[in-house]
Short mmCIF file of C-alpha atoms in Angstrom, two decimals:
data_model
loop_
_atom_site.label_atom_id
_atom_site.label_comp_id
_atom_site.label_asym_id
_atom_site.label_seq_id
_atom_site.Cartn_x
_atom_site.Cartn_y
_atom_site.Cartn_z
CA MET T 1 121.32 -118.41 47.83
CA THR T 2 118.24 -120.07 46.37
CA ARG T 3 116.13 -117.13 47.83
CA TYR T 4 118.43 -114.54 46.40
CA PHE T 5 118.19 -116.47 42.97
CA PHE T 6 114.56 -116.48 42.89
CA SER T 7 114.52 -112.61 44.16
CA LEU T 8 116.61 -111.92 41.01
CA ILE T 9 114.23 -113.87 38.81
CA SER T 10 111.19 -112.05 40.31
CA LEU T 11 112.67 -108.64 39.78
CA SER T 12 113.66 -109.49 36.06
CA VAL T 13 109.97 -110.55 35.49
CA LEU T 14 108.63 -107.14 36.99
CA ILE T 15 110.99 -105.14 35.09
CA VAL T 16 110.16 -106.97 31.76
CA SER T 17 106.46 -106.68 32.55
CA THR T 18 106.83 -102.88 33.38
CA VAL T 19 108.68 -102.34 30.06
CA CYS T 20 106.03 -104.34 28.22
CA SER T 21 103.20 -102.55 29.74
CA ALA T 22 104.77 -99.18 29.02
CA LYS T 23 105.20 -99.97 25.41
CA THR T 24 101.55 -101.42 25.38
CA ALA T 25 100.35 -98.08 26.87
CA ALA T 26 102.28 -95.82 24.62
CA LYS T 27 99.93 -94.79 21.83
CA GLU T 28 101.00 -94.48 18.20
CA THR T 29 100.55 -91.04 16.71
CA ILE T 30 98.83 -90.25 13.54
CA THR T 31 99.84 -86.60 12.07
CA ILE T 32 97.08 -84.99 10.24
CA ALA T 33 97.79 -82.01 7.78
CA GLN T 34 95.67 -78.99 8.70
CA GLU T 35 95.49 -75.84 6.88
CA PRO T 36 95.85 -72.52 8.64
CA ARG T 37 92.17 -71.35 8.38
CA THR T 38 89.12 -71.18 10.51
CA LEU T 39 87.92 -74.66 11.14
CA TYR T 40 84.16 -75.48 10.48
CA LYS T 41 81.74 -78.17 11.19
CA ARG T 42 82.98 -80.25 8.55
CA ASP T 43 86.46 -80.27 9.98
CA ALA T 44 85.09 -81.45 13.45
CA TYR T 45 82.97 -84.21 11.58
CA LEU T 46 85.96 -85.40 9.62
CA LYS T 47 88.03 -85.71 12.72
CA GLU T 48 85.44 -87.49 14.65
CA LEU T 49 84.64 -89.86 11.80
CA LEU T 50 88.48 -90.62 11.69
CA GLN T 51 88.60 -91.48 15.34
CA ARG T 52 85.38 -93.51 15.28
CA ALA T 53 86.62 -95.57 12.23
CA LEU T 54 89.96 -96.31 13.90
CA ASP T 55 88.08 -97.32 17.16
CA ALA T 56 85.80 -99.61 15.10
CA ALA T 57 88.93 -101.28 13.61
CA ASN T 58 90.45 -101.56 17.25
CA TYR T 59 93.36 -99.30 16.27
CA SER T 60 94.66 -97.34 19.18
CA ALA T 61 96.25 -94.15 18.21
CA GLN T 62 96.62 -90.52 19.19
CA LEU T 63 95.47 -87.99 16.37
CA GLU T 64 97.90 -84.92 16.10
CA SER T 65 97.26 -81.88 13.71
CA VAL T 66 100.23 -80.51 11.87
CA VAL T 67 99.65 -77.06 10.38
CA VAL T 68 100.90 -77.07 6.74
CA HIS T 69 100.79 -74.58 3.62
CA PRO T 70 97.23 -73.20 3.14
CA HIS T 71 97.14 -74.55 -0.41
CA GLN T 72 95.36 -77.96 -0.78
CA GLN T 73 98.03 -79.33 -3.21
CA ARG T 74 100.97 -78.38 -0.91
CA ALA T 75 99.15 -80.50 1.85
CA LEU T 76 99.04 -83.31 -0.49
CA ILE T 77 102.75 -82.96 -1.22
CA ALA T 78 103.39 -83.10 2.44
CA LEU T 79 101.88 -86.53 2.47
CA ALA T 80 103.92 -87.49 -0.61
CA ASP T 81 107.15 -86.65 1.20
CA ASN T 82 106.16 -88.26 4.38
CA SER T 83 105.91 -85.07 6.48
CA VAL T 84 102.39 -86.13 7.65
CA ASP T 85 100.37 -89.42 7.75
CA LEU T 86 96.86 -88.25 6.76
CA TYR T 87 94.86 -85.51 4.99
CA TRP T 88 91.26 -85.17 3.78
CA SER T 89 90.28 -83.60 0.48
CA MET T 90 88.14 -83.63 -2.79
CA THR T 91 89.64 -86.29 -5.04
CA SER T 92 91.30 -85.84 -8.44
CA PRO T 93 93.27 -88.24 -10.58
CA GLU T 94 96.51 -86.32 -9.57
CA ARG T 95 95.82 -86.45 -5.93
CA GLU T 96 95.32 -89.99 -6.04
CA THR T 97 98.80 -90.59 -7.24
CA LEU T 98 100.31 -88.60 -4.41
CA ALA T 99 98.81 -90.78 -1.68
CA ILE T 100 96.59 -93.64 -0.88
CA PRO T 101 92.94 -92.64 -1.37
CA ILE T 102 90.43 -94.38 0.93
CA LYS T 103 87.62 -94.61 -1.59
CA VAL T 104 84.67 -93.95 0.85
CA PRO T 105 82.78 -90.69 0.03
CA LEU T 106 82.89 -89.07 3.42
CA PHE T 107 80.27 -86.46 2.41
CA LYS T 108 77.92 -89.09 0.76
CA GLY T 109 78.24 -87.23 -2.66
CA TYR T 110 77.29 -83.82 -1.24
CA ILE T 111 80.36 -82.33 -1.80
CA GLY T 112 79.48 -82.15 -5.60
CA LYS T 113 76.23 -80.42 -4.80
CA ARG T 114 76.94 -76.70 -4.82
CA ALA T 115 74.78 -73.95 -3.54
CA LEU T 116 75.45 -70.51 -5.11
CA VAL T 117 76.61 -67.76 -2.51
CA THR T 118 76.00 -64.25 -3.94
CA ARG T 119 75.30 -60.71 -2.80
CA GLN T 120 71.66 -60.02 -1.58
CA LEU T 121 71.73 -57.31 -4.24
CA PHE T 122 72.60 -59.83 -7.05
CA LEU T 123 69.60 -62.22 -6.29
CA ASN T 124 67.49 -60.85 -9.03
CA ARG T 125 70.06 -61.89 -11.66
CA PHE T 126 69.70 -65.34 -10.97
CA ALA T 127 65.76 -65.51 -10.79
CA ASP T 128 65.44 -66.79 -14.39
CA ILE T 129 68.58 -69.04 -14.75
CA LYS T 130 67.44 -72.38 -15.96
CA SER T 131 70.46 -73.77 -17.73
CA LYS T 132 74.18 -74.07 -17.97
CA GLU T 133 74.21 -71.76 -21.08
CA GLN T 134 72.50 -69.08 -19.15
CA LEU T 135 75.01 -69.58 -16.25
CA LYS T 136 77.86 -68.84 -18.59
CA GLY T 137 76.99 -65.21 -18.39
CA PHE T 138 78.07 -65.07 -14.78
CA THR T 139 81.38 -65.21 -13.02
CA ALA T 140 82.43 -67.62 -10.09
CA ILE T 141 85.29 -67.54 -7.60
CA GLN T 142 87.09 -70.83 -6.52
CA GLY T 143 90.31 -71.73 -5.10
CA HIS T 144 93.27 -71.56 -7.46
CA ASP T 145 94.37 -75.19 -6.78
CA TRP T 146 90.81 -76.65 -6.31
CA PRO T 147 89.51 -79.56 -8.40
CA ASP T 148 86.38 -77.50 -8.54
CA THR T 149 88.04 -74.80 -10.49
CA LYS T 150 89.00 -77.01 -13.60
CA ILE T 151 85.50 -78.66 -13.41
CA LEU T 152 83.84 -75.17 -13.92
CA ALA T 153 86.33 -74.26 -16.56
CA TYR T 154 85.82 -77.76 -18.40
CA ASN T 155 82.08 -76.87 -18.58
CA ASP T 156 82.94 -73.37 -20.07
CA LEU T 157 81.61 -71.61 -16.98
CA SER T 158 83.65 -68.42 -16.25
CA VAL T 159 85.60 -68.97 -13.08
CA ARG T 160 88.06 -66.67 -11.36
CA PRO T 161 91.04 -68.57 -9.44
CA PHE T 162 91.96 -67.20 -6.15
CA ALA T 163 94.42 -68.18 -3.42
CA ASN T 164 93.14 -66.78 -0.19
CA TYR T 165 89.93 -68.75 0.83
CA GLN T 166 88.91 -66.39 3.59
CA ALA T 167 89.00 -63.48 1.05
CA MET T 168 86.86 -65.02 -1.28
CA PHE T 169 83.74 -64.11 0.47
CA ASN T 170 84.76 -60.51 0.51
CA ILE T 171 85.34 -60.61 -3.23
CA VAL T 172 81.56 -61.75 -3.59
CA LEU T 173 80.59 -59.12 -1.21
CA THR T 174 82.05 -56.41 -3.22
CA GLY T 175 80.65 -57.51 -6.44
CA ARG T 176 83.82 -58.37 -8.24
CA VAL T 177 82.45 -61.83 -8.86
CA ASP T 178 78.78 -63.04 -9.31
CA TYR T 179 78.80 -66.11 -7.12
CA PHE T 180 80.99 -68.46 -4.99
CA PRO T 181 79.67 -72.22 -5.35
CA ARG T 182 79.86 -73.78 -1.93
CA SER T 183 78.93 -77.47 -1.20
CA PHE T 184 75.64 -78.30 0.66
CA ILE T 185 77.51 -79.55 3.75
CA GLU T 186 79.83 -76.51 3.96
CA VAL T 187 77.51 -73.47 3.10
CA SER T 188 75.52 -72.97 6.12
CA SER T 189 78.33 -73.06 8.66
CA GLU T 190 80.58 -70.80 6.52
CA LEU T 191 77.89 -68.19 6.28
CA LYS T 192 77.52 -68.28 9.86
CA GLU T 193 81.18 -68.02 10.47
CA VAL T 194 81.78 -64.99 8.04
CA ASN T 195 78.79 -63.24 9.26
CA LYS T 196 78.01 -61.12 6.34
CA GLN T 197 74.41 -60.47 6.25
CA ALA T 198 74.60 -59.19 2.64
CA LEU T 199 75.72 -62.68 1.50
CA VAL T 200 72.94 -65.19 0.81
CA ILE T 201 72.29 -68.47 -0.90
CA VAL T 202 70.42 -68.39 -4.20
CA PRO T 203 67.20 -70.06 -3.60
CA ASN T 204 65.82 -72.93 -5.93
CA LEU T 205 69.25 -73.12 -8.03
CA TYR T 206 72.36 -75.11 -7.67
CA ILE T 207 74.93 -76.81 -9.74
CA SER T 208 76.18 -80.57 -9.36
CA TYR T 209 78.77 -82.79 -10.41
CA PRO T 210 80.02 -86.14 -9.66
CA SER T 211 82.76 -85.90 -7.03
CA ALA T 212 83.92 -87.35 -3.72
CA PHE T 213 85.85 -86.35 -0.61
CA TYR T 214 88.24 -88.82 0.76
CA TYR T 215 90.66 -89.59 3.44
CA PHE T 216 94.22 -89.61 1.80
CA VAL T 217 96.96 -91.67 3.64
CA ALA T 218 100.75 -91.18 3.04
CA LYS T 219 102.18 -94.10 1.23
CA HIS T 220 104.44 -95.09 3.78
CA ARG T 221 101.50 -96.02 5.97
CA PRO T 222 99.84 -98.80 4.27
CA GLU T 223 98.63 -100.40 7.39
CA LEU T 224 96.91 -97.16 8.38
CA ALA T 225 95.06 -97.12 5.08
CA LYS T 226 93.97 -100.61 5.48
CA THR T 227 92.65 -100.00 9.01
CA LEU T 228 90.88 -96.93 8.04
CA SER T 229 89.10 -98.53 5.01
CA ASP T 230 88.08 -101.57 7.31
CA GLY T 231 86.89 -99.15 10.20
CA LEU T 232 84.87 -97.10 7.71
CA ALA T 233 83.32 -100.38 6.21
CA ILE T 234 82.46 -101.55 9.61
CA MET T 235 80.63 -98.03 10.30
CA GLN T 236 78.80 -98.19 7.05
CA LYS T 237 77.39 -101.74 7.96
CA ASN T 238 76.38 -101.02 11.21
CA GLY T 239 74.72 -97.83 10.46
CA SER T 240 77.10 -95.47 12.70
CA PHE T 241 78.43 -93.72 9.51
CA ASP T 242 74.96 -92.45 8.39
CA GLU T 243 74.10 -91.44 12.02
CA LEU T 244 77.15 -89.33 12.47
CA PHE T 245 76.70 -87.72 9.28
CA ASN T 246 73.06 -86.71 9.91
CA GLN T 247 74.01 -85.61 13.34
CA TYR T 248 76.49 -83.07 11.91
CA PHE T 249 74.53 -82.06 8.66
CA GLY T 250 71.00 -83.38 8.72
CA ASP T 251 69.59 -80.04 9.87
CA ASP T 252 71.66 -77.96 7.49
CA LEU T 253 70.51 -79.94 4.65
CA LYS T 254 66.88 -79.56 5.61
CA ALA T 255 67.40 -75.81 5.83
CA LEU T 256 68.55 -75.13 2.43
CA PRO T 257 66.34 -72.86 0.30
CA PHE T 258 65.43 -75.37 -2.15
CA ASP T 259 61.84 -76.25 -2.83
CA PRO T 260 61.79 -79.68 -4.36
CA GLN T 261 58.96 -78.80 -6.90
CA ASN T 262 60.72 -75.57 -8.12
CA THR T 263 64.41 -76.12 -7.84
CA VAL T 264 66.64 -76.16 -10.84
CA GLU T 265 69.75 -78.35 -10.73
CA ILE T 266 72.44 -77.57 -13.39
CA LYS T 267 74.40 -80.71 -14.04
CA LEU T 268 78.08 -80.35 -14.94
CA GLU T 269 80.59 -82.95 -16.35
CA ASN T 270 83.56 -84.11 -14.23
CA PRO T 271 86.25 -85.76 -16.28
CA TYR T 272 88.58 -85.56 -13.35
CA PHE T 273 86.70 -88.15 -10.98
CA ASN T 274 87.37 -91.68 -11.40
CA HIS T 275 84.40 -93.64 -10.15
#
């Protein structure tokens, strides 16, 4: 009887241990909003940075992408209604009301430095541009729900809003607009992907404005927001944040056609950015 009693205890302990181990082994899932478009180098960087930040904070989770509406604002609304846990995006005051912004500039400010993509045939048009006033005679194209569109309009620059991101390059190619501002960390990989030889970066001229690209976390996941903020802070302190950024974008930044002695930077105001 005693032996039978102890056998039951041993079996109970084994079952409890097995259940606990299974619970420990089961990873939490973090759902990430993903637009249905071509993925670029920046997307791979943001996902790897996210995983490394979680690892730095000792937070075990499985990342799962969920395809959402192709418009950025709709993706942020998906955060607000708890359909997904996380999204990455350029910030604006409105976007910061829809979710919890992790205020670490993921692209170190380069998201606000914009190279001008144009047709090869249009290059001469930009040769003598030195000021914002001169640039007002040209028309840009941007996403209809992008913060950049409002920024350009606020600075009295002509901008055509458009819904289809992939088609914007073709619109530039056909000459229906003059240029497409693209950030320093996006432009090289985008031009390689679209493979349009007639599209080029205007040399020695770019526009800039204060801005930042953040992780946004759904409001129902405050513990994830805190963990991610802590993990990014650890990476910034130990240098692994800069190391990963340079690994992805260092060569692209060096290859941009900007001579430090001759490049014109046209600075714009951004009233939609809370420092």
